Amino acid sequence: MRVRAQIAMVMNLDKCIGCHTCSVTCKNVWTNRQGAEYMWWNNVETRPGPGYPRQWENQDKYNGGWALSGGKLVLRVELKKSYKPPGLDDYYHPWTYDYEVLFSETQAEQQPVARPISLVTNEPVDVKYGPNWNDDLAGTEYILEDVNMSETERAVYTQFKDVFMMYLPRICNHCLNPSCLAACPRKAIYKREEDGIVLVDQTRCRGYRYCVAACPYKKVYYNWKTGKSEKCIFCYPRVEAGQPTVCSLTCVGKIRYMGVLLYDADKVLDVAAEPDPKRLVRRFADEVLLDPYDPNVVAAAREAGIPDDWIAAARRSPVYKMVKVWKVAFPLHPEFRTLPMVFYVPPLSPVVTTYENAYGAKITDIMPKVSELRIPIQYLANMFTAGDTALVEQALKKLLAVRIYERAKNVAEPGLAEKAKAALQEAGLSEADAEEMYRLFAIARFEDRFVIPTNPKRYTNQPQVQRGVVGLP
Ligand code: SF4
Ligand code: SF4
């Protein structure tokens, strides 16, 4: 066992309101400069829809991520011998408007119009796409470009009565098996030993863009001004000081959680090469991610030089709880085999769906069954568990059971207490689990959502990181 530690993230999609505050604050801090206008290190997508860049999930189009060839992991770009980074039309031409025409136009019959001008070419440009092009548009033609549904399903979910919508915020996943890193011929991309953050060394990068093509999440961007590639840096200067990333700090819905995960580096390639993608998801949580309470893991972690305060933080990590203990958070598209370290709690909402008649509004059951939820389980499974509906169903049952349990505590409704008991039992949760999940999901404070130890290489003199002081049993 080769233990490593990584700062990882969970996003609880039940609470994302699609406000884009995360994207805007990230842009203000990191990409508010020439050459980076079209870069959204954090973006929020309305789903179903094509995402940003357009149809990034379609690996037949882009050849990103890993494939298996003769049981071995091979980059799809190499296997297909085809290198396809998205073009500007798949993102958008950053543009401004020709405002001058509004002031200089002489009297005419028509009002003057300020046309969009490309900031790259300075030519007029016809804007046809953007980072939130189908924002809040459910059931429109954009659904037809979503690769997570079959053609028949797409036809169904454009019908008004079946329409559904959810938000998907995305950043670089700081993967354990990053295809961006593997594709770089200059070895400019590296994964930091101490916290797992994946970075591009700007002095080594020559702008070949193999990383852009190879990342299946399209989270490396080419800076047209500097001629180099850039990506989300997980706000490493903040994380090193024990602070959450800007997107997490400013998140209006408080959907983001950050904490330490211990993992076994010896298992990474073996699990990434698991032939059955559905098994890969389970093996990722069970075999790659480690239990920080296990004495063998603690011994191996200490031997690997992981400080005790990091091991203690791994025990308090909300990410560990949600991903490994409760199994309610999953990686995005695990079938790309990069082993992402950003995880998602699938959304339940809307909870109230069942009315006896539309306008009498007599609620028959305020808590529906998981199978009655508006967002199809298969759709969520195609995004988060390589199509394994059982895993998503189990997670949603747990989330729903906690809500029923909390409602039973506060509402005097006949039969609700029994219902709560049955729901917890079916979800495999104890009352103590439900209390803890409620605390973390609903009312968690800053220090519960972000358990980030300071960087051992840079903050050795800070009192909170004195070696050995934390005292592990
Ligand atoms: S999400 Fe893409 S850019 Fe980020 S580490 Fe994974 S492969 Fe690399
Ligand atoms: S700030 Fe939070 S709630 Fe708003 S879009 Fe971003 S992740 Fe969602």
Short mmCIF file of N, CA, C and O and ligand atoms in Angstrom, two decimals, residues 171-175 177-181 189 198 211 214-220 231 338, ligand 1:
data_model
loop_
_atom_site.label_atom_id
_atom_site.label_comp_id
_atom_site.label_asym_id
_atom_site.label_seq_id
_atom_site.Cartn_x
_atom_site.Cartn_y
_atom_site.Cartn_z
N ILE A 171 -15.60 21.89 -12.45
CA ILE A 171 -14.23 22.42 -12.44
C ILE A 171 -13.32 21.28 -12.90
O ILE A 171 -13.80 20.18 -13.15
N CYS A 172 -12.01 21.51 -12.98
CA CYS A 172 -11.09 20.39 -13.22
C CYS A 172 -11.22 19.44 -12.04
O CYS A 172 -11.34 19.86 -10.89
N ASN A 173 -11.17 18.15 -12.33
CA ASN A 173 -11.40 17.14 -11.28
C ASN A 173 -10.13 16.73 -10.54
O ASN A 173 -10.17 15.86 -9.68
N HIS A 174 -9.00 17.29 -10.92
CA HIS A 174 -7.72 16.97 -10.28
C HIS A 174 -7.60 15.44 -10.10
O HIS A 174 -7.39 14.93 -8.98
N CYS A 175 -7.74 14.78 -11.25
CA CYS A 175 -7.90 13.32 -11.30
C CYS A 175 -6.69 12.57 -10.75
O CYS A 175 -5.55 13.08 -10.76
N ASN A 177 -5.78 9.74 -12.19
CA ASN A 177 -5.15 9.18 -13.38
C ASN A 177 -5.36 10.16 -14.54
O ASN A 177 -6.05 9.85 -15.52
N PRO A 178 -4.77 11.35 -14.45
CA PRO A 178 -5.14 12.43 -15.37
C PRO A 178 -4.62 12.20 -16.79
O PRO A 178 -3.42 12.07 -17.01
N SER A 179 -5.55 12.17 -17.74
CA SER A 179 -5.14 11.95 -19.13
C SER A 179 -4.48 13.20 -19.72
O SER A 179 -3.67 13.09 -20.65
N CYS A 180 -4.78 14.38 -19.16
CA CYS A 180 -4.11 15.60 -19.62
C CYS A 180 -2.61 15.48 -19.38
O CYS A 180 -1.79 15.80 -20.24
N LEU A 181 -2.29 15.01 -18.20
CA LEU A 181 -0.88 14.86 -17.79
C LEU A 181 -0.16 13.82 -18.67
O LEU A 181 0.93 14.06 -19.18
N ILE A 189 2.68 19.15 -17.34
CA ILE A 189 1.59 18.99 -16.38
C ILE A 189 2.05 18.03 -15.28
O ILE A 189 2.66 17.00 -15.57
N VAL A 198 -3.51 19.25 -9.70
CA VAL A 198 -2.89 19.09 -11.02
C VAL A 198 -2.65 20.48 -11.63
O VAL A 198 -3.58 21.28 -11.73
N CYS A 211 -3.06 18.15 -24.25
CA CYS A 211 -3.81 18.06 -22.99
C CYS A 211 -5.26 18.47 -23.19
O CYS A 211 -6.18 17.86 -22.62
N ALA A 214 -6.89 15.59 -24.79
CA ALA A 214 -6.92 14.36 -23.98
C ALA A 214 -7.81 14.47 -22.75
O ALA A 214 -8.30 13.45 -22.26
N CYS A 215 -8.04 15.67 -22.21
CA CYS A 215 -8.91 15.78 -21.04
C CYS A 215 -10.35 15.53 -21.47
O CYS A 215 -10.90 16.29 -22.27
N PRO A 216 -10.98 14.49 -20.96
CA PRO A 216 -12.36 14.20 -21.41
C PRO A 216 -13.37 15.19 -20.86
O PRO A 216 -14.51 15.22 -21.32
N TYR A 217 -12.96 15.99 -19.88
CA TYR A 217 -13.88 16.99 -19.29
C TYR A 217 -13.68 18.36 -19.93
O TYR A 217 -14.34 19.31 -19.57
N LYS A 218 -12.71 18.44 -20.82
CA LYS A 218 -12.35 19.69 -21.50
C LYS A 218 -12.13 20.82 -20.49
O LYS A 218 -12.69 21.92 -20.59
N LYS A 219 -11.28 20.50 -19.53
CA LYS A 219 -11.00 21.48 -18.48
C LYS A 219 -9.58 22.02 -18.57
O LYS A 219 -9.08 22.63 -17.63
N VAL A 220 -8.90 21.79 -19.72
CA VAL A 220 -7.67 22.54 -19.99
C VAL A 220 -8.01 23.46 -21.16
O VAL A 220 -8.70 23.05 -22.09
N LYS A 231 -5.36 25.84 -16.79
CA LYS A 231 -6.49 25.12 -16.21
C LYS A 231 -6.73 25.57 -14.78
O LYS A 231 -5.89 26.30 -14.21
N THR A 338 -10.36 8.41 -15.59
CA THR A 338 -9.32 9.31 -15.05
C THR A 338 -9.37 9.35 -13.51
O THR A 338 -8.52 9.97 -12.90
S1 SF4 B 1 -10.25 16.99 -15.30
FE1 SF4 B 1 -9.04 17.02 -17.17
S2 SF4 B 1 -7.58 18.71 -16.80
FE2 SF4 B 1 -8.38 18.11 -14.80
S3 SF4 B 1 -6.90 16.58 -14.04
FE3 SF4 B 1 -8.61 15.47 -15.01
S4 SF4 B 1 -7.86 15.10 -17.10
FE4 SF4 B 1 -6.58 16.75 -16.25
#
